[in-house]
Short mmCIF file of C-alpha atoms and ligand atoms in Angstrom, two decimals:
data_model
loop_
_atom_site.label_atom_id
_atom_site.label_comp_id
_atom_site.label_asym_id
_atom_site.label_seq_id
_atom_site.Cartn_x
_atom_site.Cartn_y
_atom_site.Cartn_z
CA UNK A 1 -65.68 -12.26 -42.34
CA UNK A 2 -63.20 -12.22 -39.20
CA UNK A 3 -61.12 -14.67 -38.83
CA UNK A 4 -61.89 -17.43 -35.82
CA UNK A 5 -59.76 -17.08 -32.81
CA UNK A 6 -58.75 -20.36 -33.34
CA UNK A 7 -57.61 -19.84 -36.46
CA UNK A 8 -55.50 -17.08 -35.25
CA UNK A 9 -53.83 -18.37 -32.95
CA UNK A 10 -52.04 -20.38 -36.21
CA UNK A 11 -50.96 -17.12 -37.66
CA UNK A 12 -48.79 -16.67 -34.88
CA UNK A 13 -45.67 -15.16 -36.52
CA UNK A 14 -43.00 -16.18 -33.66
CA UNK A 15 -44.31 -20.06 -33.91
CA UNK A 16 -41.69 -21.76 -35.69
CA UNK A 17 -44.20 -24.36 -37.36
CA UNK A 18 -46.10 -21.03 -38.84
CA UNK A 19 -43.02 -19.16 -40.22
CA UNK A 20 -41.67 -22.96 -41.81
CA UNK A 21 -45.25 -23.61 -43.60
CA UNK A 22 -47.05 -20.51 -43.64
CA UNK A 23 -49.14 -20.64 -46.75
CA UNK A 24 -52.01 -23.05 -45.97
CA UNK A 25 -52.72 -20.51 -42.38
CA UNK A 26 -52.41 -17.81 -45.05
CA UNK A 27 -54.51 -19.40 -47.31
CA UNK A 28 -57.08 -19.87 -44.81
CA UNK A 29 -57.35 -16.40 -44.13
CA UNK A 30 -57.42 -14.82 -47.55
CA UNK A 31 -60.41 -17.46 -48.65
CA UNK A 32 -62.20 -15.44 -45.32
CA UNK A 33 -61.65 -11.74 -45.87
CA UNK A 34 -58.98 -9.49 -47.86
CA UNK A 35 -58.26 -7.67 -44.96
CA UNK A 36 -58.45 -8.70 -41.16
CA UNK A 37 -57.79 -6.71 -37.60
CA UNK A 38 -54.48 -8.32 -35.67
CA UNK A 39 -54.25 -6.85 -32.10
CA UNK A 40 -51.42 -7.85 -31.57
CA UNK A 41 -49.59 -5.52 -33.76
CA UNK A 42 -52.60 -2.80 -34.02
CA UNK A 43 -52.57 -3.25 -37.83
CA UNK A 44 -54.75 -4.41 -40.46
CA UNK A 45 -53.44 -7.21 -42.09
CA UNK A 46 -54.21 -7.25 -46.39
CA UNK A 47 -54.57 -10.77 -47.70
CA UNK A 48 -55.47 -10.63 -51.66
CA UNK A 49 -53.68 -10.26 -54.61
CA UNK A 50 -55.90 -7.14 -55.66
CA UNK A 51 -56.49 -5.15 -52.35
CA UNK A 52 -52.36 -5.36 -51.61
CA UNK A 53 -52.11 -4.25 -55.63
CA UNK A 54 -54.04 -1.32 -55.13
CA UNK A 55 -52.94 -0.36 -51.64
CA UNK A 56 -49.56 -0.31 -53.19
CA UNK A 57 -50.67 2.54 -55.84
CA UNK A 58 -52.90 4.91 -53.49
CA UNK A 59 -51.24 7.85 -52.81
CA UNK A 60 -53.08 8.26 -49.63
CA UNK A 61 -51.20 5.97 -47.98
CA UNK A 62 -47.56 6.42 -46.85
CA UNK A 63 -44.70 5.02 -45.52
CA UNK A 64 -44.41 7.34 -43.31
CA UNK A 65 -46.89 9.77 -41.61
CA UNK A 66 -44.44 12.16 -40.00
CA UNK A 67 -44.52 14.68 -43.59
CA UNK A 68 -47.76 15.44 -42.53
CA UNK A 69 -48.92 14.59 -38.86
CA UNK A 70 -46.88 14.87 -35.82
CA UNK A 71 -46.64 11.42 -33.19
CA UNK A 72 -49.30 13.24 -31.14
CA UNK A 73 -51.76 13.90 -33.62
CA UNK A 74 -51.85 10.80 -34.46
CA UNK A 75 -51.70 9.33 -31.00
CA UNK A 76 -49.25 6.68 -31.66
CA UNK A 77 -45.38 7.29 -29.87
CA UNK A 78 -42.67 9.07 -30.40
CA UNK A 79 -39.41 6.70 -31.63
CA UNK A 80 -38.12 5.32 -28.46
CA UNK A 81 -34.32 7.56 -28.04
CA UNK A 82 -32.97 4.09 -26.81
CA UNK A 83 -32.73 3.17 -30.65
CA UNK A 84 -31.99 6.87 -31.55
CA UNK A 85 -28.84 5.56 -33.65
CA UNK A 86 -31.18 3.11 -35.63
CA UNK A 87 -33.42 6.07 -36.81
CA UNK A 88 -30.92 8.14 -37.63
CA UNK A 89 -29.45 5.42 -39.71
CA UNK A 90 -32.85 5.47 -41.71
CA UNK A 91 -33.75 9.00 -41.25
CA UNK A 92 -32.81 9.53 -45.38
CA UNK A 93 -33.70 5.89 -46.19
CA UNK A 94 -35.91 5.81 -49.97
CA UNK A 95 -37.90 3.54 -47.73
CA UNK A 96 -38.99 6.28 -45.02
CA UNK A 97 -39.59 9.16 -47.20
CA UNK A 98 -42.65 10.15 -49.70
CA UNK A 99 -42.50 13.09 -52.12
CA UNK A 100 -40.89 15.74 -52.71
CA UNK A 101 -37.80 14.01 -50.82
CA UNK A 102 -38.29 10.66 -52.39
CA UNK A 103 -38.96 11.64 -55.35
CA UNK A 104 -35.49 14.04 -55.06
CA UNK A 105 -33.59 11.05 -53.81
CA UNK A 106 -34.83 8.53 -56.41
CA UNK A 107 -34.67 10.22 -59.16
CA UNK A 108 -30.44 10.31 -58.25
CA UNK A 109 -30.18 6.65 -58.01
CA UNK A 110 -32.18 5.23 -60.64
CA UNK A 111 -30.07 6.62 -63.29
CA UNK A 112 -27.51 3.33 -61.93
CA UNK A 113 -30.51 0.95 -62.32
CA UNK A 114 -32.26 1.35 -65.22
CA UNK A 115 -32.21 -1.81 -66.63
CA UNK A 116 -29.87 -1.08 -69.86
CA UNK A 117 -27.50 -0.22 -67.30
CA UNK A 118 -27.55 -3.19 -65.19
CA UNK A 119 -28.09 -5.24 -68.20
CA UNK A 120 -24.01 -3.78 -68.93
CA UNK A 121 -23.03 -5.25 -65.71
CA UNK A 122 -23.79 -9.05 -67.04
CA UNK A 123 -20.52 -9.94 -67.92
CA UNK A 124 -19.11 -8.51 -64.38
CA UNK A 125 -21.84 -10.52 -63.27
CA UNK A 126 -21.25 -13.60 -64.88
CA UNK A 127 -18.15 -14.06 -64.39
CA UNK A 128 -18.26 -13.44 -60.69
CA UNK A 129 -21.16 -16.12 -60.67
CA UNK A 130 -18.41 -18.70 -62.19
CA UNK A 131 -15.42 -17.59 -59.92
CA UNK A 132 -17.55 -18.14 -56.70
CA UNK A 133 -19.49 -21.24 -57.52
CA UNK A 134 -16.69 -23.25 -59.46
CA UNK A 135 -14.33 -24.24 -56.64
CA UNK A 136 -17.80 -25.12 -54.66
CA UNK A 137 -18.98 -27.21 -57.20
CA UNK A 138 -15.53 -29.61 -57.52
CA UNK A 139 -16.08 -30.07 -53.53
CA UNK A 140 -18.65 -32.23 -54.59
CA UNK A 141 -21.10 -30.19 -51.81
CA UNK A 142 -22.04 -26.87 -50.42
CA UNK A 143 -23.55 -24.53 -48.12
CA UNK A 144 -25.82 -22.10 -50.87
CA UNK A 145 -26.14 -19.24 -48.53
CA UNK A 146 -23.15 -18.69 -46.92
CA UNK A 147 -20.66 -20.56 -49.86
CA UNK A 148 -22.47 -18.62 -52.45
CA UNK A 149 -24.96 -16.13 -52.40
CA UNK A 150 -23.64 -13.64 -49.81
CA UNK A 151 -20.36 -13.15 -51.30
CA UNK A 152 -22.03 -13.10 -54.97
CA UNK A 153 -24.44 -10.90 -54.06
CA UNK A 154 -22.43 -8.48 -51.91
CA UNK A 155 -20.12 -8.57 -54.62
CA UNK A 156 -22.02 -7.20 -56.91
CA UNK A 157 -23.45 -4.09 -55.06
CA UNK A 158 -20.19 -3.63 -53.39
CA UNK A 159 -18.58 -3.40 -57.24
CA UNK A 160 -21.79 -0.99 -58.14
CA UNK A 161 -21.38 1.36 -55.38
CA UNK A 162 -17.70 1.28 -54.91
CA UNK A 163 -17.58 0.05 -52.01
CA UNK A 164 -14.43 -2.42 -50.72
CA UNK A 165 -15.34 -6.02 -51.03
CA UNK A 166 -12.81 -6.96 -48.43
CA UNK A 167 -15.71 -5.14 -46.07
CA UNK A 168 -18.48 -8.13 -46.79
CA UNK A 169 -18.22 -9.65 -43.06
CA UNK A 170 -18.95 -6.48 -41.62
CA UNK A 171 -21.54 -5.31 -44.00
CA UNK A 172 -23.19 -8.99 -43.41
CA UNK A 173 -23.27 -8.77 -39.70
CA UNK A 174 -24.39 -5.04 -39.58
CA UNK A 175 -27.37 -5.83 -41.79
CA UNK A 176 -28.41 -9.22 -40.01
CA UNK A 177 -28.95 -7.40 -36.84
CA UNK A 178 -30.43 -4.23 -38.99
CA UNK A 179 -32.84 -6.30 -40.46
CA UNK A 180 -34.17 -7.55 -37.28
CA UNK A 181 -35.68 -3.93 -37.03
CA UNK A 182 -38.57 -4.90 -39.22
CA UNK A 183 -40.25 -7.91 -37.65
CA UNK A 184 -43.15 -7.15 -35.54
CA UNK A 185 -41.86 -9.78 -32.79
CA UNK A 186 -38.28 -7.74 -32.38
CA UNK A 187 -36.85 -8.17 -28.42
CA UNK A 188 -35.08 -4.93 -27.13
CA UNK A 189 -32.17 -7.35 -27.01
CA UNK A 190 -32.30 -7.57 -31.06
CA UNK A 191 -33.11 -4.10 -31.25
CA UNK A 192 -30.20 -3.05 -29.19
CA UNK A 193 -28.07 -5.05 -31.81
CA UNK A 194 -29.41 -3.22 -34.51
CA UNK A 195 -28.69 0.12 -32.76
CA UNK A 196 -25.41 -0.42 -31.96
CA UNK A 197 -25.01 -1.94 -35.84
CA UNK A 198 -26.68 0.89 -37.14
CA UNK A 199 -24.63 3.29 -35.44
CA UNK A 200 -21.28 1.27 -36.55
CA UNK A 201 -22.50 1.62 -39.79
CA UNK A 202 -23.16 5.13 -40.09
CA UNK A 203 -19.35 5.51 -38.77
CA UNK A 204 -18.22 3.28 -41.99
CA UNK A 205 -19.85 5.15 -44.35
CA UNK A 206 -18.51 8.33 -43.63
CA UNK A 207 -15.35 7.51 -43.40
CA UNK A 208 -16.21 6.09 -46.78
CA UNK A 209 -17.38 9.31 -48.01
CA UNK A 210 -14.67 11.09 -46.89
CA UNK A 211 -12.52 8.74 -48.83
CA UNK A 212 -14.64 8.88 -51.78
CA UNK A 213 -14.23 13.04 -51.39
CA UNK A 214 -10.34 12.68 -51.37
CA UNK A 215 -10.15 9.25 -54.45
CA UNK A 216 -13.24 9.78 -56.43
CA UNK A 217 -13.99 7.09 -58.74
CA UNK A 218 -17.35 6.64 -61.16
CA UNK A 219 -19.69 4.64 -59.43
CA UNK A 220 -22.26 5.49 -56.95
CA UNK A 221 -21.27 6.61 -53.85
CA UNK A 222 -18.96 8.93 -55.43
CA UNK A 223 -21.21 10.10 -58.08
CA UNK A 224 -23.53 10.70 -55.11
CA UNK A 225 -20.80 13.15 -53.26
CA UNK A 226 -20.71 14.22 -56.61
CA UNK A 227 -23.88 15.38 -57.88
CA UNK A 228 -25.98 18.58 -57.72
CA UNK A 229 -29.28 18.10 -59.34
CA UNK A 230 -31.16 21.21 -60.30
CA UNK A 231 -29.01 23.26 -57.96
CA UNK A 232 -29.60 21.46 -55.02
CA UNK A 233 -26.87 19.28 -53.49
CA UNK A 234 -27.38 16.28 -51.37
CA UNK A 235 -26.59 16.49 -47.65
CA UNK A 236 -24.32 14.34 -46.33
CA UNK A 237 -27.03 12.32 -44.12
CA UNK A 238 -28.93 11.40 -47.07
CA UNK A 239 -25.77 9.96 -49.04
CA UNK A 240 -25.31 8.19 -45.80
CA UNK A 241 -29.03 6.95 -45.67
CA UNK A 242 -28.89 6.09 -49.14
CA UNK A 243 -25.79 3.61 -49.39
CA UNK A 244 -26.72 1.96 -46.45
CA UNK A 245 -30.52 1.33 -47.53
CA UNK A 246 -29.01 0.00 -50.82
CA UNK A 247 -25.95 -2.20 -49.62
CA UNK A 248 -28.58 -3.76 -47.06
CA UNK A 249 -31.42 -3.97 -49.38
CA UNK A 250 -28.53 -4.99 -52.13
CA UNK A 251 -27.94 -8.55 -50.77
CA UNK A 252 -30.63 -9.81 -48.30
CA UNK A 253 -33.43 -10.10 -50.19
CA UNK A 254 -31.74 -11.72 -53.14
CA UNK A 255 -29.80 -14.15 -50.63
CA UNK A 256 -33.09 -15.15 -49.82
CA UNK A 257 -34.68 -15.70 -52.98
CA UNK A 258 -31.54 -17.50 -54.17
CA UNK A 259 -31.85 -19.73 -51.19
CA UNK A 260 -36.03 -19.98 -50.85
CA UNK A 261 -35.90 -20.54 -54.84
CA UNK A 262 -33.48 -22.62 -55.08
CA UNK A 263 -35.18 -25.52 -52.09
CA UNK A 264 -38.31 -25.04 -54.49
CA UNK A 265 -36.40 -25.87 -57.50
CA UNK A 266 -34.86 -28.89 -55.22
CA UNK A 267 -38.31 -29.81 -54.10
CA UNK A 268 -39.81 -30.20 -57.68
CA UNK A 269 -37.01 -32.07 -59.87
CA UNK A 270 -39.55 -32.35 -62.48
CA UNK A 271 -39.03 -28.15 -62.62
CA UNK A 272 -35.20 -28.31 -61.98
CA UNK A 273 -34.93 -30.44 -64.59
CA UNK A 274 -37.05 -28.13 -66.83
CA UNK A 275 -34.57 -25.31 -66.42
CA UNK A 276 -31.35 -27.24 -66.59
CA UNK A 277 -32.47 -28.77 -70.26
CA UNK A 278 -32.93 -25.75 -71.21
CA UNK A 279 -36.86 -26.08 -72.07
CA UNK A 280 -37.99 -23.79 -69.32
CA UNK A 281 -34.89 -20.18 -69.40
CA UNK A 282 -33.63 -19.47 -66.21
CA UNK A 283 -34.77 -15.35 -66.58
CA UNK A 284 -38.36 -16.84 -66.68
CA UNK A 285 -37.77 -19.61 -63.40
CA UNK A 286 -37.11 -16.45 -62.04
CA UNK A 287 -39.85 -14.87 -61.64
CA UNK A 288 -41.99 -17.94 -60.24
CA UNK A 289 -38.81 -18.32 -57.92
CA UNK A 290 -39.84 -14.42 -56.23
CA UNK A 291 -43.80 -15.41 -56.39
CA UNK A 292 -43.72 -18.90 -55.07
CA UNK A 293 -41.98 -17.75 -51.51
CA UNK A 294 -41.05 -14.47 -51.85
CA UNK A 295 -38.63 -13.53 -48.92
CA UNK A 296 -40.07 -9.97 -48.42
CA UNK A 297 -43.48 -11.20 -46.68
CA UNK A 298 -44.82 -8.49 -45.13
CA UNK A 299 -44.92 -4.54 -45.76
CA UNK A 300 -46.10 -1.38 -43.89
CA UNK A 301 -48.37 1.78 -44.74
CA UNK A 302 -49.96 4.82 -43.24
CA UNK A 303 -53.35 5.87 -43.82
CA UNK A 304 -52.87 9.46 -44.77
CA UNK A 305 -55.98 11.11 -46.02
CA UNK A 306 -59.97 10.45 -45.39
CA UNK A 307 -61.88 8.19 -47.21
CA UNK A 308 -59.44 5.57 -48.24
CA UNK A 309 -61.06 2.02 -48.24
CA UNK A 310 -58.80 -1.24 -48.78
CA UNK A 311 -60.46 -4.54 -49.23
CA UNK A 312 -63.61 -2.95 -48.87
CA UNK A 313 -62.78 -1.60 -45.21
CA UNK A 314 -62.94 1.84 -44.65
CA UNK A 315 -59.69 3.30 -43.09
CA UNK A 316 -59.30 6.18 -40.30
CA UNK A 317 -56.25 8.57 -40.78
CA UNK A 318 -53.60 6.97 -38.75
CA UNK A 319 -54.48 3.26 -39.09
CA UNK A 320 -51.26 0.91 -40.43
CA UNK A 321 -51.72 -1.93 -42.78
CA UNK A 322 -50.05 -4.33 -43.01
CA UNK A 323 -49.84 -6.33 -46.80
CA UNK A 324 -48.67 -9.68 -46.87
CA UNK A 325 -46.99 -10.36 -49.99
CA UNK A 326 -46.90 -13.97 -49.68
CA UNK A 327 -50.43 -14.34 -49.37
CA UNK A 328 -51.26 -11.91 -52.28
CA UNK A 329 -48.75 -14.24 -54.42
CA UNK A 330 -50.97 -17.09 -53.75
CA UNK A 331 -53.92 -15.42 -54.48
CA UNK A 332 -55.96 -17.81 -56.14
CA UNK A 333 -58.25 -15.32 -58.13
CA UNK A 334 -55.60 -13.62 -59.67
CA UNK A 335 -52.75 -16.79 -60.38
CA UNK A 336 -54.53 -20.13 -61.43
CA UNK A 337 -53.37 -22.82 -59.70
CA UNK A 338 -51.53 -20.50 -57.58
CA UNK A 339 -49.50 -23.25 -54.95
CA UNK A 340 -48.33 -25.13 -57.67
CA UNK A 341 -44.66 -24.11 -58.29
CA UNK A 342 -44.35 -24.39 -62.51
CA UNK A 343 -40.85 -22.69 -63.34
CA UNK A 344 -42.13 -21.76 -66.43
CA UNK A 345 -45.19 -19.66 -65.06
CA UNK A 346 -43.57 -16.47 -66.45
CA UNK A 347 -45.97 -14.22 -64.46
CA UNK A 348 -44.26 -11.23 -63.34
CA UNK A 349 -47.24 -9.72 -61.47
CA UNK A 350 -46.93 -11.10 -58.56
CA UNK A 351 -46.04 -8.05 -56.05
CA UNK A 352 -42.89 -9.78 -54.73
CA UNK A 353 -40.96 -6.38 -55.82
CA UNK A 354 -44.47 -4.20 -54.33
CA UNK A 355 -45.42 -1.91 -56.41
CA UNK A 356 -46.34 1.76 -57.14
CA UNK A 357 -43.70 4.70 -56.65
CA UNK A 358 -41.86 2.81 -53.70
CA UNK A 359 -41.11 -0.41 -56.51
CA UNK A 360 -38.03 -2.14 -56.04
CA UNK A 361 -35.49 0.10 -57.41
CA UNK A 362 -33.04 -2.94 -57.64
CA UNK A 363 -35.49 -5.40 -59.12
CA UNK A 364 -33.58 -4.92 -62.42
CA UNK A 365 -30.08 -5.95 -60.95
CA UNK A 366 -32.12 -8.62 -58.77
CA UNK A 367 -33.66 -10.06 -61.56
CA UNK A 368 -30.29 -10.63 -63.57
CA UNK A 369 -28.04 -11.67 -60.72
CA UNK A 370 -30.81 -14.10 -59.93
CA UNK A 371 -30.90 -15.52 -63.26
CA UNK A 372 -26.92 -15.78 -63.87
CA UNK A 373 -26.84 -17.84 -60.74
CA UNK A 374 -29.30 -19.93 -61.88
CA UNK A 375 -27.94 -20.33 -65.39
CA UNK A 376 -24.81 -21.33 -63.91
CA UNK A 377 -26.02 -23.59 -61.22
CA UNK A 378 -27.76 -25.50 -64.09
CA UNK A 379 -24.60 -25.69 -66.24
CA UNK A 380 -22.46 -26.69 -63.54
CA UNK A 381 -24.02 -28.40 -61.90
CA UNK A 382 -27.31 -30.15 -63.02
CA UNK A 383 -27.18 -33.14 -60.92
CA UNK A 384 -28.21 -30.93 -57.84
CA UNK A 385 -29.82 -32.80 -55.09
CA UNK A 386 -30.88 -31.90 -51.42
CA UNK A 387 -28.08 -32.83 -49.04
CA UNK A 388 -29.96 -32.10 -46.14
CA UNK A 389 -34.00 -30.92 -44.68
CA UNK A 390 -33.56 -27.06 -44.78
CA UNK A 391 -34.75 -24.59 -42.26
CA UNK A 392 -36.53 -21.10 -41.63
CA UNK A 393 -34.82 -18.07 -39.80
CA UNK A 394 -37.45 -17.51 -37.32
CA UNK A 395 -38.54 -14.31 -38.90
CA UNK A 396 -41.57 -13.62 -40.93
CA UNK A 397 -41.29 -10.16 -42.74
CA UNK A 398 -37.72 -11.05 -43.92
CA UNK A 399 -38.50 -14.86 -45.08
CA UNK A 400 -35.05 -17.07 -45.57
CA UNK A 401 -33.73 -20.43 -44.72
CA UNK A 402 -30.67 -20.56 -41.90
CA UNK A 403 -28.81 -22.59 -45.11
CA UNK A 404 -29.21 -24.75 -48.36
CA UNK A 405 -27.30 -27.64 -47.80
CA UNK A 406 -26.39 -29.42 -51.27
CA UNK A 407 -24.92 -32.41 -53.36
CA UNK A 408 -23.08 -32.09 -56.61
CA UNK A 409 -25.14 -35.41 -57.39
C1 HEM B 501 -35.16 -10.57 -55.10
C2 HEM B 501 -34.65 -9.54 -54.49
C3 HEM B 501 -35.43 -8.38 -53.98
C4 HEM B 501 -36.72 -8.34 -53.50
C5 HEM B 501 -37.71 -9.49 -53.38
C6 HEM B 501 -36.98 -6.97 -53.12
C7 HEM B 501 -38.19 -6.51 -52.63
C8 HEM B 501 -38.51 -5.18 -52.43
C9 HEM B 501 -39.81 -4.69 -52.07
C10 HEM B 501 -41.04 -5.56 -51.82
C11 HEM B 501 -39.75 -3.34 -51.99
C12 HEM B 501 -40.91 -2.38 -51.73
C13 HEM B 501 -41.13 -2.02 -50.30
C14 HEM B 501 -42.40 -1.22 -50.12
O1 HEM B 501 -43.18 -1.05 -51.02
O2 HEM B 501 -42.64 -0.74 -48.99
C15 HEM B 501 -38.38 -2.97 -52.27
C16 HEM B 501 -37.91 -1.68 -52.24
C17 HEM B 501 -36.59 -1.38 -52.40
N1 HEM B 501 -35.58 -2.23 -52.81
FE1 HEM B 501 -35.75 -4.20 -53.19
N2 HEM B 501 -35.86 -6.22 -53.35
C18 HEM B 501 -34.90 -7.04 -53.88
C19 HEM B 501 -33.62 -6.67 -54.28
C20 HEM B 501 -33.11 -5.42 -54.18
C21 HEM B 501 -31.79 -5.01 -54.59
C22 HEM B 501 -30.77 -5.92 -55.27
C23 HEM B 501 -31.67 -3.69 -54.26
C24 HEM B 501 -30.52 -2.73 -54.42
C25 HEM B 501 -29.65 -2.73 -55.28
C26 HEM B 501 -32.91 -3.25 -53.67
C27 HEM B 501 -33.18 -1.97 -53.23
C28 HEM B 501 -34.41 -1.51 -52.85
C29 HEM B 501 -34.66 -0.14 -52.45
C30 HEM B 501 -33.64 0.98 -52.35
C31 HEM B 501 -36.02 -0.06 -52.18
C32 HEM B 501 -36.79 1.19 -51.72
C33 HEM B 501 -37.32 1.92 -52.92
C34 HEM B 501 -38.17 3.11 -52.54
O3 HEM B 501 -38.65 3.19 -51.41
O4 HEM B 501 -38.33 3.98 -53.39
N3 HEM B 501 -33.77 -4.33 -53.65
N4 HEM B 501 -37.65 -4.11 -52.55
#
C-alpha cells in the first residue's frame, strides 16, 4: 500500500524532529509496504529487513550504471563539471565500481582486513584505547566524539595505512564536508565544500604516494604502490581512490556508532550495567550497538538488468533504490522485539555493514575497535552517566550526534 501524503510529509529527511526520532515514521512505513515511491528524490525507498537483504545480493543491481549504460541511455544527467574534483576523487572508489574493477581492487585490500589480521592489531588497539581515554576519564567529564573517538579511530587507520597521525585535523575536516556528498538534501554550498575538500585531498595523497615511492614502509599505502597482481599494476588514480575511500570510510562511521551506541547504552542503565559487570561481553553489545541506530541509514543501487523485482515491485532498467538500513534493522518480522535495545541480543544480521559483494570491508577492524572502546569505557569508567540531552547532525544517510557529553559519575 502507498504511503498517505500525510504520512509523508513526516519522513521529511531535512526536518530536524524526523532525523532526531526517526524510527516510529519509519516504522510506520515498513508496517505499509516494503518498498514505496519518494518524488522527491526519484527513488524507491526499501523498508524491510528481507527485501533490503536480498537487494543487497542481486547482481542485477549496481552501484553504478555507467559499466554498462551511458547518462543518455538512461536519461538521467551527466555529473555536473562544477563538482568535477569530487568525482574524480571517487572515480576508483570500491564504492563506485562493480566487477571486474572491484573485484581487482578488493581483492588487493582485503588481504589487510581479514579478520586474523586485524585481530593482530588488538594490542595496538588497546593500548591506544587506554592512552586516549585515561587522561579524559581523571577530568571527571568529556566530550565522546571529539575527546575520543576521532582521534582513536583515525588513529587506528592512520597506523594501518601509514599514514601521519599528525594529519587527523585535516583528514577530519576533508571528510566532514566529503561526506556531505551523500545526503539527498546536499546545498551547492555543501557540495562546493566537498569539491574543494575533495580536490585538497587528492593533492595530499599524492604527495603521500610520492613519499611512500621514495620511504617505503609495510603497510598499505605502500604495499599498494607496491603491488602487481597477476601482472597488472595499479594506476596511480586508483591508489589515490582507494586510501581516500578507506581513511574516510575508516573513522566516520565508527565515530558514529561509538557515539549513537554509546547514548543507547546511556539511555538503558539496566544494559550499561549489563556490560560493565561483565554478564553481557562488550564484542556481543556490539553488535546490537550497529543494529539499534546504525549510523549508515540509507544506501543506493541501480537497476541493471530486466526483470528484477524488490519487495514485490517490478523494477525498469534505470530506476534507483534506495534501502534504508535503519528501518530494515527494526524490522519486526525478522528481529523480535526489534525497538527494544537488549545489549546482549547478539544478532549479527542486521545489515548495518550491507551485505553481498560490496560488505563492509572494514567491519572486521570496526567490530574490534568498537569493542576495545567499550571494554575500556566499562573498566574505567563504569559510573558513566549523561552529562547533557544529546543531538543529531542534521543528516540522514550519515546518522551521528553533534557530541556525547559525559560524567565520570
Ligand atoms: C561501524 C562502522 C562501520 C559501518 C556501520 C560501516 C558500514 C558500511 C556499509 C553499510 C557499507 C556498504 C555500502 C553498500 O553496500 O553500498 C560499507 C562499505 C565499505 N566500508 Fe564500511 N562501515 C564501517 C566501518 C568501516 C571501516 C572501519 C572501514 C575501513 C577501514 C570501512 C570501509 C568500507 C569500504 C572500503 C566499503 C566499500 C566496500 C566495497 O564497496 O566493496 N568501513 N561500510
Amino acid at each position: 500500500m502507498a504511503p498517505s501524503d500525510e504520512l509523508l510529509t513526516r519522513f521529511d529527511l531535512t526536518d530536524p524532529a524526523f532525523i532526531a526520532a526517526p524510527y516510529p515514521v519509519l516504522a510506520e512505513l515498513r508496517a505499509g509496504a516494503p518498498m514505496f515511491w519518494y518524488e522527491p528524490s526519484q527513488q524507491w525507498m526499501v523498508t524491510r529487513w528481507d527485501a533490503v537483504h536480498g537487494a543487497l545480493r542481486d547482481r542485477r543491481l549496481g552501484r553504478i550504471y555507467t559499466h554498462r549504460y551511458t547518462h543518455a541511455e538512461l536519461g538521467r544527467p551527466a555529473p555536473d563539471p562544477r563538482w568535477s574534483d569530487f568525482v574524480e576523487s571517487e572515480r576508483w572508489s570500491l564504492l563506485n565500481l562493480e566487477p571486474p574493477d572491484h573485484t581487482r581492487l578488493r581483492s588487493l585490500v582485503t588481504k589487510v582486513f581479514t579478520p586474523s589480521a586485524v585481530a593482530a592489531l588488538r594490542p595496538m588497539i588497546e593500548e591506544l584505547s587506554a592512552t586516549v581515554l585515561a587522561p579524559l576519564v581523571e577530568g571527571g567529564g568529556f566530550e565522546l566524539l571529539t575527546g575520543y573517538a576521532q582521534p582513536y579511530s583515525v588513529a587506528v587507520i592512520c597506523s594501518m595505512l601509514g599514514v601521519p597521525r599528525e594529519d587527523t585535523q585535516l583528514l577530519l575536516d576533508w571528510s566532514h564536508a566529503i561526506v556531505k556528498m551523500y545526503e539527498l538534501t546536499t546545498t551547492d554550498e555543501q557540495r562546493g565544500a566537498a569539491n574543494t575538500a575533495a580536490r585538497d585531498f587528492v593533492a595530499y595523497t599524492r604527495a603521500l604516494l610520492a613519499d611512500k615511492r621514495r620511504r617505503p614502509d609495510d603497510l598499505l599505502v605502500s604495499q599498494l604502490v607496491a603491488v602487481e597482481e597477476a601482472g597488472e599494476r595499479l594506476t596511480e588514480d586508483e591508489i589515490v581512490c582507494t586510501t581516500i575511500v578507506l581513511l574516510n570510510a575508516g573513522h566516520e562511521a565508527t565515530v558514529n556508532t561509538l557515539g549513537n551506541g554509546m547514548r543507547a547504552l546511556m539511555l538503558h542503565p539496566g544494559e550499561w550495567a549489563r556490560v560493565t559487570s561483565g554478564a553481557v561481553t562488550a564484542r556481543t553489545a556490539v553488535e546490537e550497538m550497529v543494529r539499534w541506530d546504525t549510523p549508515v541509514q540509507l544506501f543506493e543501487r541501480w537497476v541493471l538488468e530486466e526483470g528484477v523485482a524488490v519487495g514485490g515491485v517490478e523494477l525498469q532498467v534505470g530506476d534507483e533504490i534506495a534501502m534504508l538500513f535503519g528501518s530494515a534493522n527494526r524490522d519486526p518480522d525478522h528481529f523480535p522485539d526489534p525497538d527494544r535495545f537488549d545489549a546482549g541480543r547478539g544478532d549479527a544480521t542486521h545489515v548495518g555493514f550491507g551485505g553481498g559483494t560490496h560488505f563492509c570491508i572494514g567491519a572486521p577492524l570496526a567490530r574490534l575497535e568498537l569493542e576495545v572502546s567499550l571494554a575500556t569505557l566499562a573498566s574505567l569508567a563504569p559510573g558513566l552517566v549523561l552529562a547533557a540531552e544529546p543531538s543529531y547532525n542534521p543528516t540522514f544517510v550519515i546518522r551521528g550526534l553533534t557530541g556525547l557529553e559525559l560524567a565520570v559519575g
